[in-house]
Short mmCIF file of C-alpha atoms in Angstrom, two decimals:
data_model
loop_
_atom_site.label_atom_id
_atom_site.label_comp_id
_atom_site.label_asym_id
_atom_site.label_seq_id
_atom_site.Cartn_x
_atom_site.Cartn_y
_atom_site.Cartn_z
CA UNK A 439 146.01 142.72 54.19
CA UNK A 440 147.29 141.76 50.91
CA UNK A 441 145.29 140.63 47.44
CA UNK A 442 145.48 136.77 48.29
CA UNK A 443 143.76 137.71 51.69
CA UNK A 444 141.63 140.15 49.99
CA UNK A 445 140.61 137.70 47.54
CA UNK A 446 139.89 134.69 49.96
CA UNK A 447 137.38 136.60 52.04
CA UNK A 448 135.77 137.74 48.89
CA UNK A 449 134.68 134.13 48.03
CA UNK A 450 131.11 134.37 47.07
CA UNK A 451 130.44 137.79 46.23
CA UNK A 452 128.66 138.78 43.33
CA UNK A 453 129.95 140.03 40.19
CA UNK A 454 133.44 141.90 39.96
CA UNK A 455 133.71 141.79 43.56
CA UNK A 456 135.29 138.33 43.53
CA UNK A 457 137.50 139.16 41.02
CA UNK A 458 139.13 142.70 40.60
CA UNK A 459 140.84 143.83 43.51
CA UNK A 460 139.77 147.09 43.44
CA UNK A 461 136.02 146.35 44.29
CA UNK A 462 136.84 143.69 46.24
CA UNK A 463 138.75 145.25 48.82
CA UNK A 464 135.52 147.71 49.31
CA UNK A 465 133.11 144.87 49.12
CA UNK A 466 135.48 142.86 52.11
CA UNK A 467 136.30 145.86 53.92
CA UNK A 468 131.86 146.45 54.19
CA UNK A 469 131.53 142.39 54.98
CA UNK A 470 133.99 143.12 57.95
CA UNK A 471 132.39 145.98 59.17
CA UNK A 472 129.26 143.98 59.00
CA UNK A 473 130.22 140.76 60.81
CA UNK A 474 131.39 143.36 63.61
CA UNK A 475 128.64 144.80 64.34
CA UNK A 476 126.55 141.65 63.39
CA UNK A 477 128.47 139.48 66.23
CA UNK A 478 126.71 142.04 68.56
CA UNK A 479 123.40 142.12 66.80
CA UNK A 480 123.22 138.14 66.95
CA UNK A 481 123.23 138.33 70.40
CA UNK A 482 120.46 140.36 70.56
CA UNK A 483 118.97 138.05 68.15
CA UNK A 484 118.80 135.02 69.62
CA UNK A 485 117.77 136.40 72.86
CA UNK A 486 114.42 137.70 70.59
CA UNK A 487 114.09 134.32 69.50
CA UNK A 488 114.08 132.32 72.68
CA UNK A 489 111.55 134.64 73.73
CA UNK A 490 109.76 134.22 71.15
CA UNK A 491 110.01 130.32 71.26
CA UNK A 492 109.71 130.10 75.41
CA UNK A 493 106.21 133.00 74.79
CA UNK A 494 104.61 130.34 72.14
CA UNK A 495 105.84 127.45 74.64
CA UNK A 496 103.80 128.91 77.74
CA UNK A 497 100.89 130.14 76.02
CA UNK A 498 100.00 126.54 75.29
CA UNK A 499 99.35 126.30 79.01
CA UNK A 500 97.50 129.67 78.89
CA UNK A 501 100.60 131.87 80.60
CA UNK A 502 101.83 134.45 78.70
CA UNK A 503 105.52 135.42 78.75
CA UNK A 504 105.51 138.55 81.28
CA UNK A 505 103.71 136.51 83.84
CA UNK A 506 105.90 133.22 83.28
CA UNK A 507 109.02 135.11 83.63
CA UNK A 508 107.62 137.16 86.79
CA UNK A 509 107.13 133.56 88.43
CA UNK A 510 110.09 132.68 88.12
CA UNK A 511 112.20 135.46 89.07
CA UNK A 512 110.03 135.13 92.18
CA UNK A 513 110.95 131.62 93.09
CA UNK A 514 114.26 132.90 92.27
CA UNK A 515 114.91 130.73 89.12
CA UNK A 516 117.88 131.89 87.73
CA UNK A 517 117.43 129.25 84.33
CA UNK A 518 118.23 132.05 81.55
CA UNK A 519 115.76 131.85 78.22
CA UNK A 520 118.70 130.19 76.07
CA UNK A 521 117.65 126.82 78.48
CA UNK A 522 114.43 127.79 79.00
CA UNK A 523 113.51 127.59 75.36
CA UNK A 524 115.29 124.47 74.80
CA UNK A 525 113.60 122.89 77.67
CA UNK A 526 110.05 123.93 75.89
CA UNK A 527 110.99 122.87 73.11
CA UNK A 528 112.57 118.83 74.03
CA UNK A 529 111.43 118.51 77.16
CA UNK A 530 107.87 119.36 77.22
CA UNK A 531 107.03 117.66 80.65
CA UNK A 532 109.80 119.77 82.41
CA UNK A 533 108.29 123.16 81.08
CA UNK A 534 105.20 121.97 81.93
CA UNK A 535 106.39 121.43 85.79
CA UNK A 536 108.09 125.12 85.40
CA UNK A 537 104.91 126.54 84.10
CA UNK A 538 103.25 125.49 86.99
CA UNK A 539 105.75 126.44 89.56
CA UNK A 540 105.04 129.93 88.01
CA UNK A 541 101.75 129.86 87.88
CA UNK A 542 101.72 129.07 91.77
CA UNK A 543 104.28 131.96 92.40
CA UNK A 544 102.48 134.37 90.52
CA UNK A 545 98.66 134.32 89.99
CA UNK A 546 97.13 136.14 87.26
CA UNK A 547 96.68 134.73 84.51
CA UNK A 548 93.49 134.78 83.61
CA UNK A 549 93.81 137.48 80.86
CA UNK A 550 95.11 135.49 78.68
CA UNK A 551 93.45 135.87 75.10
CA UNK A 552 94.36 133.58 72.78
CA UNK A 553 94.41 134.28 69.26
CA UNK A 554 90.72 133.54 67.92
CA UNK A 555 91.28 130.48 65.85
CA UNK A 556 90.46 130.11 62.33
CA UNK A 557 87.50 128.11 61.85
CA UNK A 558 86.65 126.85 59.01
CA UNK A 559 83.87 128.37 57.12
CA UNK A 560 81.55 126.99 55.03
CA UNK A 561 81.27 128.22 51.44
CA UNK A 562 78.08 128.96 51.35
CA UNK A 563 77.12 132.95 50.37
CA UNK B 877 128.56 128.35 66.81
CA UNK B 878 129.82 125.12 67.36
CA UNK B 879 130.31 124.41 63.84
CA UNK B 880 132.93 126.83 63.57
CA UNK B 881 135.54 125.74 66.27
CA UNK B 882 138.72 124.95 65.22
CA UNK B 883 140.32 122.20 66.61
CA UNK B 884 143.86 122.78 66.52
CA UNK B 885 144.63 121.28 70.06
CA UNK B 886 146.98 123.68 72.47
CA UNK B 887 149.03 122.11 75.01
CA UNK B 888 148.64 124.18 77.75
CA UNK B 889 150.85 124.88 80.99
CA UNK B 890 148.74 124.93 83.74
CA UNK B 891 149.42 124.24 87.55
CA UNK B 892 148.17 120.68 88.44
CA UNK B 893 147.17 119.75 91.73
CA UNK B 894 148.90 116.12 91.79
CA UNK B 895 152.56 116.46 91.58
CA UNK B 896 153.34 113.10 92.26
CA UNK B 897 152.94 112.10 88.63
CA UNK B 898 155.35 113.66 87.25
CA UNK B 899 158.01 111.62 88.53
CA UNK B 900 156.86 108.56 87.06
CA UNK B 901 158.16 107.32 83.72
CA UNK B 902 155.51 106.66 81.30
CA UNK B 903 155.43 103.20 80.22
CA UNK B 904 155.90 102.53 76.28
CA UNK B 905 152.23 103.39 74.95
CA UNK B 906 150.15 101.46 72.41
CA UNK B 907 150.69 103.56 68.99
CA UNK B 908 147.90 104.91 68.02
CA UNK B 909 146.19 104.09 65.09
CA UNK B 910 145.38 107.48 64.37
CA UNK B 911 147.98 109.93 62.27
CA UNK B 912 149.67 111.91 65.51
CA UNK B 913 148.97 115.68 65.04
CA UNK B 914 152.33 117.75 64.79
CA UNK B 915 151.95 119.12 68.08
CA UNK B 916 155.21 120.19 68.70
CA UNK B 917 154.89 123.24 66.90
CA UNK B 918 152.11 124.14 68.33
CA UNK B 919 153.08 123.89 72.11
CA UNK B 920 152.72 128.33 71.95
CA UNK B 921 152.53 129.99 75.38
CA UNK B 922 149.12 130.08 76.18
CA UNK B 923 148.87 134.49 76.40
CA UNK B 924 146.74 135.42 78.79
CA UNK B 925 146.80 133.69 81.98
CA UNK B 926 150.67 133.38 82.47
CA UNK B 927 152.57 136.15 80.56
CA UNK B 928 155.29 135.71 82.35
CA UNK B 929 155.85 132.21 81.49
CA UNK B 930 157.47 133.28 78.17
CA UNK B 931 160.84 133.93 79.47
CA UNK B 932 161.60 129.98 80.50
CA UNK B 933 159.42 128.84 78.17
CA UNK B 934 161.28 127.74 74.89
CA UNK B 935 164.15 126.27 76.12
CA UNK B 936 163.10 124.40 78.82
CA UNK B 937 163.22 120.57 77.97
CA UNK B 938 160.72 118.16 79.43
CA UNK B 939 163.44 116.19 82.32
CA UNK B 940 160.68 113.51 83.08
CA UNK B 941 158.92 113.14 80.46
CA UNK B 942 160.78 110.16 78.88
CA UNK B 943 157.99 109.60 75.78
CA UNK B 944 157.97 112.03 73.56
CA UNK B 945 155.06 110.81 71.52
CA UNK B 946 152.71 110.54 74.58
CA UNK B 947 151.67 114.08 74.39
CA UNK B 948 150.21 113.12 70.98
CA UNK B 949 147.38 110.99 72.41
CA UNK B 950 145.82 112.78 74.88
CA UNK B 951 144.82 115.64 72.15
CA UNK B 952 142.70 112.73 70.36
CA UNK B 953 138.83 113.40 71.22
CA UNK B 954 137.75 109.66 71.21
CA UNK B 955 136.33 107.64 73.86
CA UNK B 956 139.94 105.90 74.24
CA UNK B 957 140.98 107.49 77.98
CA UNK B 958 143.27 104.74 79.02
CA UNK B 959 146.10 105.88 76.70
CA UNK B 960 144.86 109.36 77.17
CA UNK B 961 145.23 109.64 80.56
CA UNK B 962 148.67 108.72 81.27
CA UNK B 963 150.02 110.17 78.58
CA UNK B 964 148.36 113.30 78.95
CA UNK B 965 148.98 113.88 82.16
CA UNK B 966 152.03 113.11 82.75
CA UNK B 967 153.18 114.95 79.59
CA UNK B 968 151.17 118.11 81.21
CA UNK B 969 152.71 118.23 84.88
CA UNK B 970 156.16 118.22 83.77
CA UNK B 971 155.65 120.78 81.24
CA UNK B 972 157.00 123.93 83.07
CA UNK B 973 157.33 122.33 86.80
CA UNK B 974 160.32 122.53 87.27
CA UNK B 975 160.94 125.99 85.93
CA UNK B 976 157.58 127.45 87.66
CA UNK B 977 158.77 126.66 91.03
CA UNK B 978 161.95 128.86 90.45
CA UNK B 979 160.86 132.03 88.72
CA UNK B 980 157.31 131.84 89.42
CA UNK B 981 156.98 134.81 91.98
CA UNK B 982 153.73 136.64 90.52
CA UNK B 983 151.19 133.89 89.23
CA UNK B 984 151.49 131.42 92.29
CA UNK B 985 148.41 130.36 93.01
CA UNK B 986 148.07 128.69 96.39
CA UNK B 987 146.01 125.76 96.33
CA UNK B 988 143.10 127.57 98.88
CA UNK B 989 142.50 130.64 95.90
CA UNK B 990 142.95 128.16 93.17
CA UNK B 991 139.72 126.45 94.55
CA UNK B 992 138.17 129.71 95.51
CA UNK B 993 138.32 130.87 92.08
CA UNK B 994 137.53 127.27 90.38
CA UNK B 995 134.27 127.36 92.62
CA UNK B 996 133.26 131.17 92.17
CA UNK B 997 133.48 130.22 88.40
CA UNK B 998 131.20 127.12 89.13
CA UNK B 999 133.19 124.11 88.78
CA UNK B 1000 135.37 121.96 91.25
CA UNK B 1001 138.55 120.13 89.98
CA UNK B 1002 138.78 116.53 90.45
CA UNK B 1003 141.72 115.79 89.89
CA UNK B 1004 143.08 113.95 86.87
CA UNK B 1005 142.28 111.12 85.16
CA UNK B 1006 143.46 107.87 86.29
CA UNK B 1007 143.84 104.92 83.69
CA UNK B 1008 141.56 103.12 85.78
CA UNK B 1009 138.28 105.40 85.86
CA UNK B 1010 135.57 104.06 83.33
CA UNK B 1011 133.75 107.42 83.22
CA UNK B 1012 132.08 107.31 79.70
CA UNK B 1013 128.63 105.70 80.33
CA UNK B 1014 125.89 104.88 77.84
CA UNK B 1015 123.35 107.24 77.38
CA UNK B 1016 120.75 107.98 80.03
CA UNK B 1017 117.60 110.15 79.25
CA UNK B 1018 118.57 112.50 82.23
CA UNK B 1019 119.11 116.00 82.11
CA UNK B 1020 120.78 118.66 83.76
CA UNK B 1021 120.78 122.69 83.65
CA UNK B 1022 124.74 123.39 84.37
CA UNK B 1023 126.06 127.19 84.76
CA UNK B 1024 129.91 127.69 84.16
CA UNK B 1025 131.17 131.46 84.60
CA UNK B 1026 127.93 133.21 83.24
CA UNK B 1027 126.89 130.50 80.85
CA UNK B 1028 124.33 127.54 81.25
CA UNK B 1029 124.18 124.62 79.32
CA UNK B 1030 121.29 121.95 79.08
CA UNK B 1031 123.76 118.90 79.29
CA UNK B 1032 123.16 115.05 79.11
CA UNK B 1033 125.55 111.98 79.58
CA UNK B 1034 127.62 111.75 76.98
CA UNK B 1035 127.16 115.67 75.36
CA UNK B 1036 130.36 118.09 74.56
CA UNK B 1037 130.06 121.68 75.43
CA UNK B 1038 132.43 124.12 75.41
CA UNK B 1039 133.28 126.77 77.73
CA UNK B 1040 135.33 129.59 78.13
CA UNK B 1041 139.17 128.29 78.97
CA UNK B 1042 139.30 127.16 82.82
CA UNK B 1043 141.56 128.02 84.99
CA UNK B 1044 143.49 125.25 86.77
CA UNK B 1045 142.56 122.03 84.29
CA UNK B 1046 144.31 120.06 82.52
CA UNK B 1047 143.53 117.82 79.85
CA UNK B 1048 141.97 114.60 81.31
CA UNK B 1049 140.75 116.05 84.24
CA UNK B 1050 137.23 115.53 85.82
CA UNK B 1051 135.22 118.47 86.93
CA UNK B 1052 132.54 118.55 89.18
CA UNK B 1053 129.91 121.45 88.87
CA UNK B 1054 128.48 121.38 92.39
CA UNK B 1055 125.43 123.52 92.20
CA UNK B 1056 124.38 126.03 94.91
CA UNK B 1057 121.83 128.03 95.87
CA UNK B 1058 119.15 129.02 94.13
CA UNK B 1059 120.23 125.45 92.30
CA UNK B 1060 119.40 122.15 93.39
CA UNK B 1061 121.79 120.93 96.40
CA UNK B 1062 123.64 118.07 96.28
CA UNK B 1063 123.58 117.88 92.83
CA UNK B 1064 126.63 117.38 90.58
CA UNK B 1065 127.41 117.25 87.17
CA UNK B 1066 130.99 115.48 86.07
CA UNK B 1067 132.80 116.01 83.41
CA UNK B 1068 135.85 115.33 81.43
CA UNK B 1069 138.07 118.04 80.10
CA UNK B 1070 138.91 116.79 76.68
CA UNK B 1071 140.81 119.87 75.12
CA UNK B 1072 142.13 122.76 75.04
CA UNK B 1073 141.35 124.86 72.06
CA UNK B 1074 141.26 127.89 70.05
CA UNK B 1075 138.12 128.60 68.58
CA UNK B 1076 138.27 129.82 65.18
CA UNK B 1077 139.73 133.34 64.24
CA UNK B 1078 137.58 136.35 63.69
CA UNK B 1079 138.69 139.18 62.16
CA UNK B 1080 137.89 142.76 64.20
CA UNK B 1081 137.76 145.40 61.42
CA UNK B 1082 137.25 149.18 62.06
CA UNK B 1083 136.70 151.54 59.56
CA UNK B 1084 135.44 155.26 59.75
CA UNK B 1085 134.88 156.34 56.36
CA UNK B 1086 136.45 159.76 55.02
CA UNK B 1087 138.76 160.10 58.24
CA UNK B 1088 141.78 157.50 57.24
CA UNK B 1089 141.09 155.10 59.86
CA UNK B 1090 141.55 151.67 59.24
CA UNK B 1091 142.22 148.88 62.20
CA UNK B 1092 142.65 145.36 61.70
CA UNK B 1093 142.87 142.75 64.50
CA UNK B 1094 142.54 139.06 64.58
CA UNK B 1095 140.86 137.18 68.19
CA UNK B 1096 141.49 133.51 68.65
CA UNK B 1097 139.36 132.61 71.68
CA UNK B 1098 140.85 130.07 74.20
CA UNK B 1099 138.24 127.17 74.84
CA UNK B 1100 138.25 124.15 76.58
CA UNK B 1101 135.69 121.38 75.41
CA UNK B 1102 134.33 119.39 78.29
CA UNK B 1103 132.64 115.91 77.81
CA UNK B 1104 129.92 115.30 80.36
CA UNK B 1105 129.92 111.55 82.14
CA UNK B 1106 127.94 111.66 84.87
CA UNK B 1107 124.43 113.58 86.48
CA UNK B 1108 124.31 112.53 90.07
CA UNK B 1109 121.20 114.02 92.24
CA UNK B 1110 118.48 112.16 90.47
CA UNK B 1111 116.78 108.84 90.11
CA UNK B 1112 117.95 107.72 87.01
CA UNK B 1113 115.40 105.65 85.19
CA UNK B 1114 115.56 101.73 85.50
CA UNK B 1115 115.00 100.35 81.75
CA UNK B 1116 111.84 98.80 82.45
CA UNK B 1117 109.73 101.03 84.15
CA UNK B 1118 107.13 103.49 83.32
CA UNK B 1119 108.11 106.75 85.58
CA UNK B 1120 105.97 109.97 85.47
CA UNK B 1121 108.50 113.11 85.02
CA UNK B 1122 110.13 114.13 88.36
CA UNK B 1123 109.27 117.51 89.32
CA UNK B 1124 112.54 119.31 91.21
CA UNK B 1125 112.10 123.16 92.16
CA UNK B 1126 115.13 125.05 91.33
CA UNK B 1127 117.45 125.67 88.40
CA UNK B 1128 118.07 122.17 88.01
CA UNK B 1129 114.66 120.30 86.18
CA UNK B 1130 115.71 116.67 85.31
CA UNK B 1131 113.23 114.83 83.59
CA UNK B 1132 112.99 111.01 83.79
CA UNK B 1133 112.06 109.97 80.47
CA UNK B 1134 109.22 107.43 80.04
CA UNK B 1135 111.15 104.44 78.66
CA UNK B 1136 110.39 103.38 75.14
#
């Protein structure tokens, strides 16, 4: 691609990168090869973070993630965790009705720990 | 992602189901008071569903089509469908008709595998738009899970989404996504096709360092933004009453919002 190209992609960068073509082109050229292999990692990461977000969601109701997910795979629930953790987090009575639909399929939950909370403590020592 | 589509509008040749349209004249349309987007430089072969279409393509004029600038309003994403629809569709079906019946000896689709493909994908085509439909309702605090090829949306009335480019619809068509097993029967989702789009152009760079290897390649992908207008297969919530959430089994949880 030539310098004009070069130079638009470099918008941002720090220092001579934005500015002499010479570093720019290696600085652009690494930014490519980043958003290449980042437009796989993303995918990755937002699965990680629905997880996250549908594991905090259930363990409100005292199911942890595994179990939840094993539920629902038995009642042959095909929601996938993108809508799972947007239903946990605007529709909270909805999650609540699939939490229970998975607690039903799947006892077992009683090992649940949650984290010990933080009580306050006086200051007295 | 949304936030990054690009939306240059693409008029796209596709087979309609109604062919009856096309031999109507469209009657003199209300200008709109928008500024008309130059789309007749962009009316580009859409490359990957009908290669062969290139050929007749370019010089084929438009013999029913007697308004030209009625394939400017149907690429406007506002709640005005009465202009939209008969301009839009009519401007559509007699895109390549009358060439595609000639040459078209490959990419016929007969109407029984257009429908078999349409539903393995998940959606059902309606048909088009007529001027008369009043499909864009106010709001409803319903929801619906929809799945559309191997995607799913969480949709409501009134919410855009875009999918991968669907086969077989035109602008200003409704689709139906009639959900199946495991899903929640008799359930349906409709929905307008608004556009046809590219999404915005990413760059695919390889490098290997050290070797002299060096491949550029740009990827436009081919969208098509859907407005949803209706969720039929649940109670919907009368504006005065107090209704505990419904509880449904499968794939499908609606929720019936306490009214405020």
């Amino acid at each position: 691609m030539n310098k004009a190209k070069v130079f638009k992609l470099a918008k941002g960068f720090r220092g001579r990168a934005k500015n002499c073509i010479r570093i720019a082109r290696e600085r652009v050229e690494k930014a490519l090869q980043y958003s290449y292999r980042d437009r796989r990692n993303k995918k990755r990461d937002m699965r990680s973070l629905w997880i996250q977000r549908i594991n905090a969601g259930t363990r409100i109701h005292s199911v942890n993630y595994g179990n939840f997910m094993h539920g629902l795979m038995k009642e042959n629930i095909q929601l996938n965790r993108k809508v799972l953790s947007e239903i946990s987090m605007h529709e909270p009575h909805s999650f609540k009705a699939l939490v229970d639909i998975s607690r039903n399929a799947f006892p077992g939950n009683k090992n649940v720990v949650h984290a010990p909370r933080k009580v306050a403590m006086p200051l007295s020592v | 992602m949304a936030n990054r589509r690009c939306l240059q509008a693409l008029t796209r040749q596709a087979t309609s189901l109604s062919s009856s349209v096309r031999h109507l004249n469209t009657p003199p349309l209300l200008s709109a008071p928008f500024p008309l987007k130059p789309l007749l430089d962009a009316r580009q072969v859409s490359p990957s569903l009908e290669p062969n279409r290139c050929a007749l393509w370019p010089p084929r004029a438009r013999p029913f089509c007697s308004n030209r600038t009625s394939d400017d309003e149907d690429e406007d994403e506002d709640e005005d469908e009465d202009e939209d629809g008969e301009g839009g569709e009519v401007m559509e079906e007699s895109d390549c008709e009358t060439g595609k019946s000639s040459s078209r000896s490959k990419w016929e689709y007969t109407a029984e595998e257009r429908e078999a493909e349409a539903a393995a994908i998940g959606y059902t085509l309606l048909g088009p738009l007529e001027r008369s439909d009043r499909v864009f309702n106010p709001y409803e605090p319903v929801f619906a899970v929809v799945q559309i090829g191997s995607h799913q949306f969480k949709v409501s009335n009134g919410d855009c989404i875009f999918t991968e480019r669907l086969k077989f619809c035109d602008i200003n068509d409704k689709t139906q996504t009639i959900v199946g097993r495991p899903t929640v029967p008799d359930a349906a989702v409709h929905a307008v096709v608004e556009e046809h789009a590219l999404d915005a152009k990413v760059i695919i760079f390889k490098k290997k360092r050290r070797k002299n290897y060096r491949r550029t390649k740009g990827h436009r992908q081919e969208l098509t933004k859907l407005r949803i207008t209706d969720i039929q297969g649940i109670e919907k919530p009368e504006k005065t009453d107090n209704e505990k959430p419904v509880k449904s089994a499968v794939k499908k949880s609606e929720k019936v919002a306490v009214a405020a």
